[in-house]
Coordinates of C-alpha atoms and ligand atoms in Angstrom, one line a residue:
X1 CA 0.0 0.0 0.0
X2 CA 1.9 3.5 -1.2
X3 CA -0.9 5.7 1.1
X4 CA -3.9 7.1 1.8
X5 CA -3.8 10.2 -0.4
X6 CA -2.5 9.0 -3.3
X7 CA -4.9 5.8 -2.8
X8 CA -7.9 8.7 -2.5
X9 CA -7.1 10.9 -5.6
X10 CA -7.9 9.3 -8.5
X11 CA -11.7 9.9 -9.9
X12 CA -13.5 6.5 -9.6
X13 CA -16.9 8.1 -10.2
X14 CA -15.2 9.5 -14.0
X15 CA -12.9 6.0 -14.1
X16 CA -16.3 3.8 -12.9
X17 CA -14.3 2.5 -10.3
X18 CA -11.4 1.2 -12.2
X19 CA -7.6 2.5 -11.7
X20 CA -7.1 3.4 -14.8
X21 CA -9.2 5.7 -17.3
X22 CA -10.7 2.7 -19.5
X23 CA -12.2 2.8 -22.9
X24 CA -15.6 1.4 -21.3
X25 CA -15.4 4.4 -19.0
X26 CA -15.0 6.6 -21.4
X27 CA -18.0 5.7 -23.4
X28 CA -20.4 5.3 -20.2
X29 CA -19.3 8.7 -19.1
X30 CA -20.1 10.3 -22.6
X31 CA -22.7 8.2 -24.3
X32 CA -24.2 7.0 -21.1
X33 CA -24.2 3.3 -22.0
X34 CA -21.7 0.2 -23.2
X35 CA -21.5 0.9 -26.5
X36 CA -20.4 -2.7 -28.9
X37 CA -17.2 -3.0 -30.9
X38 CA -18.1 -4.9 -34.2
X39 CA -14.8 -5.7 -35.7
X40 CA -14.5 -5.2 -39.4
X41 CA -12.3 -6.7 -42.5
X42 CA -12.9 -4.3 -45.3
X43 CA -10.8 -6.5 -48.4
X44 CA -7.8 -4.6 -47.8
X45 CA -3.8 -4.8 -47.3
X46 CA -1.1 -3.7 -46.3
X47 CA 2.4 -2.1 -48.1
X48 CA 4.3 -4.5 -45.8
X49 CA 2.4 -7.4 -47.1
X50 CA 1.5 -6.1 -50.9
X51 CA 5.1 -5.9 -51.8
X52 CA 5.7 -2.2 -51.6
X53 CA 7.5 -2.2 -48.5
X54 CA 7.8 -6.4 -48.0
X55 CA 6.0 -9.7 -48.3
X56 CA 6.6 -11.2 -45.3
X57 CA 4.6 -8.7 -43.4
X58 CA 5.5 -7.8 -39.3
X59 CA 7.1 -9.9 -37.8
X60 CA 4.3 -10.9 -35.3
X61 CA 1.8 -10.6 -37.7
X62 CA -0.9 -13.1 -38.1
X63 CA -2.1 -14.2 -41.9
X64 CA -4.9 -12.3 -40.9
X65 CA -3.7 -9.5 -40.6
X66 CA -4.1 -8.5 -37.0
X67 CA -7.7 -9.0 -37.7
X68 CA -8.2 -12.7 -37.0
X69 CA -11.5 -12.1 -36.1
X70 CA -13.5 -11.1 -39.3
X71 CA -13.3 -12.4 -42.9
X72 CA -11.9 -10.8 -45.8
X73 CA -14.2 -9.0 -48.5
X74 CA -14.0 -7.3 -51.6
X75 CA -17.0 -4.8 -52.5
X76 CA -18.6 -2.1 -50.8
X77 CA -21.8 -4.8 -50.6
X78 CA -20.0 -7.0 -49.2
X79 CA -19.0 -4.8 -46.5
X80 CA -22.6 -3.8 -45.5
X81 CA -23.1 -7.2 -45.7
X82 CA -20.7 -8.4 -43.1
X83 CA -21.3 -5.2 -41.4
X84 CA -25.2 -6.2 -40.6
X85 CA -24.0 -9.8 -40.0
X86 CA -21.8 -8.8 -37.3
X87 CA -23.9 -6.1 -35.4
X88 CA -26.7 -9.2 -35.5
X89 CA -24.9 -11.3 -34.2
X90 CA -24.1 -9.2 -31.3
X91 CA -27.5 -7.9 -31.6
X92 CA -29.1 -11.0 -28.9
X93 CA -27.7 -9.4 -26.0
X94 CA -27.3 -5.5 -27.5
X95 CA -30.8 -4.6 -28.0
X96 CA -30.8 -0.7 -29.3
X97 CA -27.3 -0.3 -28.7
X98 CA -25.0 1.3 -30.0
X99 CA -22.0 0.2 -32.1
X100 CA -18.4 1.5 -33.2
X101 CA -17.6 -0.3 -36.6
X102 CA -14.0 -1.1 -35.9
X103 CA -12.2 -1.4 -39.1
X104 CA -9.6 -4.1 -38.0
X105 CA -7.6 -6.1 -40.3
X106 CA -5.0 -4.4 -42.7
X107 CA -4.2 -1.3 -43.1
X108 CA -7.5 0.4 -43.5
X109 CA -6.6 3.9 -45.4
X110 CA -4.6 1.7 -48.2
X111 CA -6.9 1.5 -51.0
X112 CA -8.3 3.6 -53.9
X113 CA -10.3 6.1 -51.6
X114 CA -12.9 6.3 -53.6
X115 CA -13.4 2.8 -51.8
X116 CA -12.7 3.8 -48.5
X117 CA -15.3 6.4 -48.8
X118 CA -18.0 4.0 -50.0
X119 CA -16.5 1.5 -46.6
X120 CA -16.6 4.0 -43.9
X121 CA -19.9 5.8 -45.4
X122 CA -21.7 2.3 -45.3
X123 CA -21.2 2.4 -41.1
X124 CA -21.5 6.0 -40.8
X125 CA -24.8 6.2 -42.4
X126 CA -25.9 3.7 -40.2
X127 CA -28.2 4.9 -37.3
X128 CA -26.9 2.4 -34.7
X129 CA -23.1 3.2 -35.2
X130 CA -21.8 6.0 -33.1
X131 CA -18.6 6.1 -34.9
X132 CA -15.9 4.5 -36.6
X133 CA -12.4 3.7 -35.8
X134 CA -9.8 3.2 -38.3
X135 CA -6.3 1.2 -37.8
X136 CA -3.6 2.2 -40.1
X137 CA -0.1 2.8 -40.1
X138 CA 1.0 6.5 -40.1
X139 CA 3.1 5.9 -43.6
X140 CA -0.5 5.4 -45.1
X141 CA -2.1 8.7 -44.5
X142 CA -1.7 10.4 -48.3
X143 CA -3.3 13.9 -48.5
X144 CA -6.6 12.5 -50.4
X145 CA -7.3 10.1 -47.7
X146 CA -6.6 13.0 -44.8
X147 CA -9.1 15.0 -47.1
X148 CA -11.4 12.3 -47.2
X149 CA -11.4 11.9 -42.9
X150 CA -11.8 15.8 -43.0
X151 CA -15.0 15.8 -45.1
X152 CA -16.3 12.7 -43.2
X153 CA -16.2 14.7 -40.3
X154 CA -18.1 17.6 -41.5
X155 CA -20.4 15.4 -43.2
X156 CA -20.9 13.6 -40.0
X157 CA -20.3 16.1 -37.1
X158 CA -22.6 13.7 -34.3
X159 CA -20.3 10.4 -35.3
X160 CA -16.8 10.3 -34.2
X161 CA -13.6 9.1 -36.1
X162 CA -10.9 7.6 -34.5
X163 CA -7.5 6.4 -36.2
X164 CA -5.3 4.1 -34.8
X165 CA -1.8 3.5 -35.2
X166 CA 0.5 0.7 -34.7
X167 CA 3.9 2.4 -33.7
X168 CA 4.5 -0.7 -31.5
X169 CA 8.1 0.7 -30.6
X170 CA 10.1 3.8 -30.6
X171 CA 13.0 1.9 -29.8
X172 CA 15.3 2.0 -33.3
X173 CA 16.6 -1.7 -33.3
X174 CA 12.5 -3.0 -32.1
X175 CA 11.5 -1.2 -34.9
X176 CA 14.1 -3.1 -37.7
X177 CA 13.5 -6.6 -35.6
X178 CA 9.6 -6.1 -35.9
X179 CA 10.0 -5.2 -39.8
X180 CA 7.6 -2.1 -39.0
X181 CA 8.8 -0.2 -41.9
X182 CA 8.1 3.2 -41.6
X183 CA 11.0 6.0 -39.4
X184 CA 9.3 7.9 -36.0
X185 CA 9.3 11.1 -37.8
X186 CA 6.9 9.6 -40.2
X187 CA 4.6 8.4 -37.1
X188 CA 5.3 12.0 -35.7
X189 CA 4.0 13.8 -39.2
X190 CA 0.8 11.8 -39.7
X191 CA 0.0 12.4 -35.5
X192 CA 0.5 16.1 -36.4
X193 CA -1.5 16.1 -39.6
X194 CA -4.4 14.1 -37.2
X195 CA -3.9 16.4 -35.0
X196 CA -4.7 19.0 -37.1
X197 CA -8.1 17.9 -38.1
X198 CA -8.7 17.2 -34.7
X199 CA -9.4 13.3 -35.6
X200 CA -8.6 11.8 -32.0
X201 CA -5.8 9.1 -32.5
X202 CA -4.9 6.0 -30.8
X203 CA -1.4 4.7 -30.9
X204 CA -1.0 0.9 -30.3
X205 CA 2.1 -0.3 -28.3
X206 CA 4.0 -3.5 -27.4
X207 CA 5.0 -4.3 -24.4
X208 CA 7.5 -7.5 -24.2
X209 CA 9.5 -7.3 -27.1
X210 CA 12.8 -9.3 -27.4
X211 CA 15.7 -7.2 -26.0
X212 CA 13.4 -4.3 -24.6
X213 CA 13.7 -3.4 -21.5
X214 CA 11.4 -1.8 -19.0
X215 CA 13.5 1.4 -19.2
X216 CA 12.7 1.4 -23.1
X217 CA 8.8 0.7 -22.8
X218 CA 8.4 3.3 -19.9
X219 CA 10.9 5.7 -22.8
X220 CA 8.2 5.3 -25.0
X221 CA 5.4 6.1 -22.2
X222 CA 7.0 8.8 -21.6
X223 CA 7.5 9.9 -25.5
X224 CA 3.7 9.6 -25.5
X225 CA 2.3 11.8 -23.2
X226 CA 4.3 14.4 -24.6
X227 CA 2.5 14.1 -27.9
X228 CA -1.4 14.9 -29.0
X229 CA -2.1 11.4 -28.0
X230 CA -5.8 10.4 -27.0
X231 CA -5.3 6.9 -26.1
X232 CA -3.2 4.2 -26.3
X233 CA -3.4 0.4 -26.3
X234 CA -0.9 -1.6 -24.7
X235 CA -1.1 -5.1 -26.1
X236 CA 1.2 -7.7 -24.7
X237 CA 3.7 -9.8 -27.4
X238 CA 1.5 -12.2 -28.8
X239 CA 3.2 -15.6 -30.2
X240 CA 0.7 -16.8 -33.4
X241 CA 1.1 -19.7 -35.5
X242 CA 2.1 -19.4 -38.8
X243 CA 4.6 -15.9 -38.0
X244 CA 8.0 -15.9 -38.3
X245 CA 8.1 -14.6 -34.9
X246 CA 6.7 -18.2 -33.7
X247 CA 10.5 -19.8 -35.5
X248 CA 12.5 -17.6 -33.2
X249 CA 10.6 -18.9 -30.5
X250 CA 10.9 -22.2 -31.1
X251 CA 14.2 -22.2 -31.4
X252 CA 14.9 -20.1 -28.3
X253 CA 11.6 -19.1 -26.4
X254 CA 13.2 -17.5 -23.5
X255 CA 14.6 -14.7 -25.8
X256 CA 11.4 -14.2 -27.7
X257 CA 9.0 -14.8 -24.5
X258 CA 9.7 -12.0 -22.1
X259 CA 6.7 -12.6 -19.8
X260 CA 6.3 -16.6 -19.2
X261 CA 3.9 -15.7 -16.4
X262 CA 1.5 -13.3 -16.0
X263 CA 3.4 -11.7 -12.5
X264 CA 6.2 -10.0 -14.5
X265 CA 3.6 -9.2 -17.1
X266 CA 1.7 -7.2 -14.2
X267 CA 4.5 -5.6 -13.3
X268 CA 5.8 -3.8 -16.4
X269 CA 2.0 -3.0 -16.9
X270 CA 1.3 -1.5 -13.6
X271 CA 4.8 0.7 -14.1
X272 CA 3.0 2.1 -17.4
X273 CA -0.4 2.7 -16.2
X274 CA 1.4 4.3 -13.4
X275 CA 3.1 6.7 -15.2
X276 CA 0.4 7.2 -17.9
X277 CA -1.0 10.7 -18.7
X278 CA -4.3 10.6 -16.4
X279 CA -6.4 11.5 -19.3
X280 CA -5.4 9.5 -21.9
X281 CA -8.1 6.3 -22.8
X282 CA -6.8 3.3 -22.3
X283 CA -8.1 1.2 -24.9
X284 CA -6.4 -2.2 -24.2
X285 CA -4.5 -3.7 -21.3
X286 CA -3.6 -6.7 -22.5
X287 CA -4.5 -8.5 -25.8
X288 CA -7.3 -10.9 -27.5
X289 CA -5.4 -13.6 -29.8
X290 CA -7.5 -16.2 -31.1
X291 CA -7.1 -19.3 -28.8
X292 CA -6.6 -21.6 -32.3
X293 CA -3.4 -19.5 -33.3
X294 CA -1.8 -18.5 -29.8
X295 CA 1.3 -20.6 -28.9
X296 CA 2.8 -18.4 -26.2
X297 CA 2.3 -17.2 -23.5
X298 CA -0.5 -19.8 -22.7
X299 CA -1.7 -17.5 -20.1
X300 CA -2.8 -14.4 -21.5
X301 CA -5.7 -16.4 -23.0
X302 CA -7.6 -16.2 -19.9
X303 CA -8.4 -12.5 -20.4
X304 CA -10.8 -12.3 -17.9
X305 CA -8.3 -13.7 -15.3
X306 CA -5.8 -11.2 -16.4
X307 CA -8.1 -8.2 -15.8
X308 CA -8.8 -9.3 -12.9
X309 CA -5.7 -9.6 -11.6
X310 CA -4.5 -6.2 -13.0
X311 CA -7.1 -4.8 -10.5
X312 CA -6.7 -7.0 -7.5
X313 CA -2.7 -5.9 -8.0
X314 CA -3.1 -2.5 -8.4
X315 CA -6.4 -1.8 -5.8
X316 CA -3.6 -3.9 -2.8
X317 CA -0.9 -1.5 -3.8
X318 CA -2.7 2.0 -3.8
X319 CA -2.0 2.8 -7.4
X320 CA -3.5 4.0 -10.5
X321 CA -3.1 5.8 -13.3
X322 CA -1.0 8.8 -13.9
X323 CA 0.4 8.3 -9.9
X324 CA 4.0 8.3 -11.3
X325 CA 3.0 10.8 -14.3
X326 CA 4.3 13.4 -12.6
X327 CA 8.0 12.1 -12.2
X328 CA 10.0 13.5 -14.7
X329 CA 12.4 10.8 -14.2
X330 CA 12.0 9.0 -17.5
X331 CA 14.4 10.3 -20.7
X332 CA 13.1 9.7 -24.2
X333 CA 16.4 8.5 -25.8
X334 CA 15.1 8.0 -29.4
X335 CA 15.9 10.8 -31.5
X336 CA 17.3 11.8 -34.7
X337 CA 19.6 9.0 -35.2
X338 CA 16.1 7.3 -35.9
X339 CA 16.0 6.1 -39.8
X340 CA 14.1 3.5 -41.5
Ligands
SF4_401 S1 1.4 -3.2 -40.6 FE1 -0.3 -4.3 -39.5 S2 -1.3 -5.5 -41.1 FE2 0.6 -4.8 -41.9 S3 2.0 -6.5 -41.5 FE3 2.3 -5.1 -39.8 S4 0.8 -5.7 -38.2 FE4 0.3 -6.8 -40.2

């Protein structure tokens, strides 16, 4: 227990009772209800899959494209196809709620935009989506597709659009290992370009990459509240089938597996939270790999379990978010030397 006054100042009426300022929260406080993900594959791909940048495609990366949960398509009637089929089949325990059309797998700004616009128009139009949220990578962000998110948004000023973006790293040699492709300053140029259509962004982050150390993912914490960042997700190092990051761990799986149980996991998690910006949405906490592909670590497919430890842990040690924010402690030591 740190003490009574720290334990005391963080808003669990705003943070529903949770340490940490969660997306649910977030959507209660401003929608006043849950409000559904329905997780989208709109028939696209991606430059390090396509050939432009590579083939092979992160290093981490599932066949699916970090969208193992939806299938691929190829029209924008397809789309609003799979788009009904998956807000029905949530719809059994959602009656008249309300949905974010989640536009997962790929890279979902690379495509003529003439399709994108028909994609993201289908779920905007529709009356039970409160908005949409777009993952890309900040290397895809051309000045037709920003002018595209900056008409969407007049045209639809009661919806919101989120982007996402998978930085993953700002540690130089992560960024090679992970095949990520694209230089900081490019992730820093499309977050100002965002930025400057106020579209809130969401930057996704990995914690427990091979040869990172807790130093380098609280560097990058740090790096982050520094920027016009609106939430983050911090998404544990998933092992999947059928990724070349799986042969490195099978040939040495202490290397690639940082967190073999969920303790140190917890640790290196609560450290972020802790020194989190207090109003930044935290969108993710952990991960959700499909059971059939995940080969390590076995834990993390209890979810629930994880969560719930995450809250035990931090409720016995009188912590929470942004209790270490104020520390100026941390040095960002990426920089210039930072190249692609
Ligand atoms: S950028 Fe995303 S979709 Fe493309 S290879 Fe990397 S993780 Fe997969």
């Amino acid at each position: 227990m740190k003490n009574k006054e720290q334990t005391a100042s963080f808003p669990s009426a705003l943070w529903h009772g949770k340490p940490y300022y969660s997306l649910d929260a977030y959507l209660k406080n401003t929608y006043g209800e849950k409000i559904y993900k329905v997780a989208l594959n709109a028939g696209l791909t991606c430059p390090n899959r396509d050939g432009r940048l590579d083939t092979r495609g992160c290093i981490f990366c599932s066949k699916g494209g970090s969208g193992d949960f939806a299938a691929p398509l190829s029209s924008p009637e397809e789309f609003r196809a799979a788009f009904l089929s998956g807000r029905r089949r949530l719809a059994y325990k959602t009656a008249g709620a309300k949905f974010i059309a989640y536009f997962q797998a790929y890279t979902n700004t690379y495509g003529p935009v003439s399709y994108l616009e028909a994609i993201y128009r289908v779920a905007l139009e529709d009356d039970s989506v409160a908005g949409i949220s777009i993952a890309t990578r900040p290397d895809c962000l051309p000045e037709e597709v920003l002018a595209l998110l900056k008409k969407l948004k007049e045209d639809y000023p009661h919806k919101f659009i989120w982007l996402e973006l998978g930085l993953q790293t700002i540690r130089e040699q992560s960024a090679v290992f992970i095949r990520r492709g694209y230089s900081l300053s490019c992730f820093e140029a499309a977050l100002d370009a965002l930025h400057d259509l106020s579209l809130p962004v969401i930057v996704h982050l990995i914690l427990g990459l091979p040869g990172e150390t807790k130093a380098d993912t609280l560097s990058a914490i740090s790096y982050l509240n520094r920027l016009p960042v609106w939430g983050i997700k911090l998404q544990l190092l998933h092992i999947l089938k059928d990724t070349d990051l799986a042969e490195l761990y099978f040939e040495n799986p202490q290397k690639i597996c940082a967190f073999p149980d969920k303790e140190a996991y917890l640790d290196l998690l609560i450290s972020c939270i802790e020194h989190l910006r207090p109003d930044m949405i935290l969108h993710r906490v952990t991960g959700d790999a499909p059971k059939s592909l995940l080969i390590a670590p076995l834990w993390s497919g209890d979810k629930r379990g994880v969560l719930n430890a995450l809250h035990r842990t931090m409720k016995e040690q009188g912590t929470f978010q942004g209790r270490l924010y104020n520390e100026e402690r941390m040095v960002y030591h990426a920089g210039p030397t930072d190249t692609l």
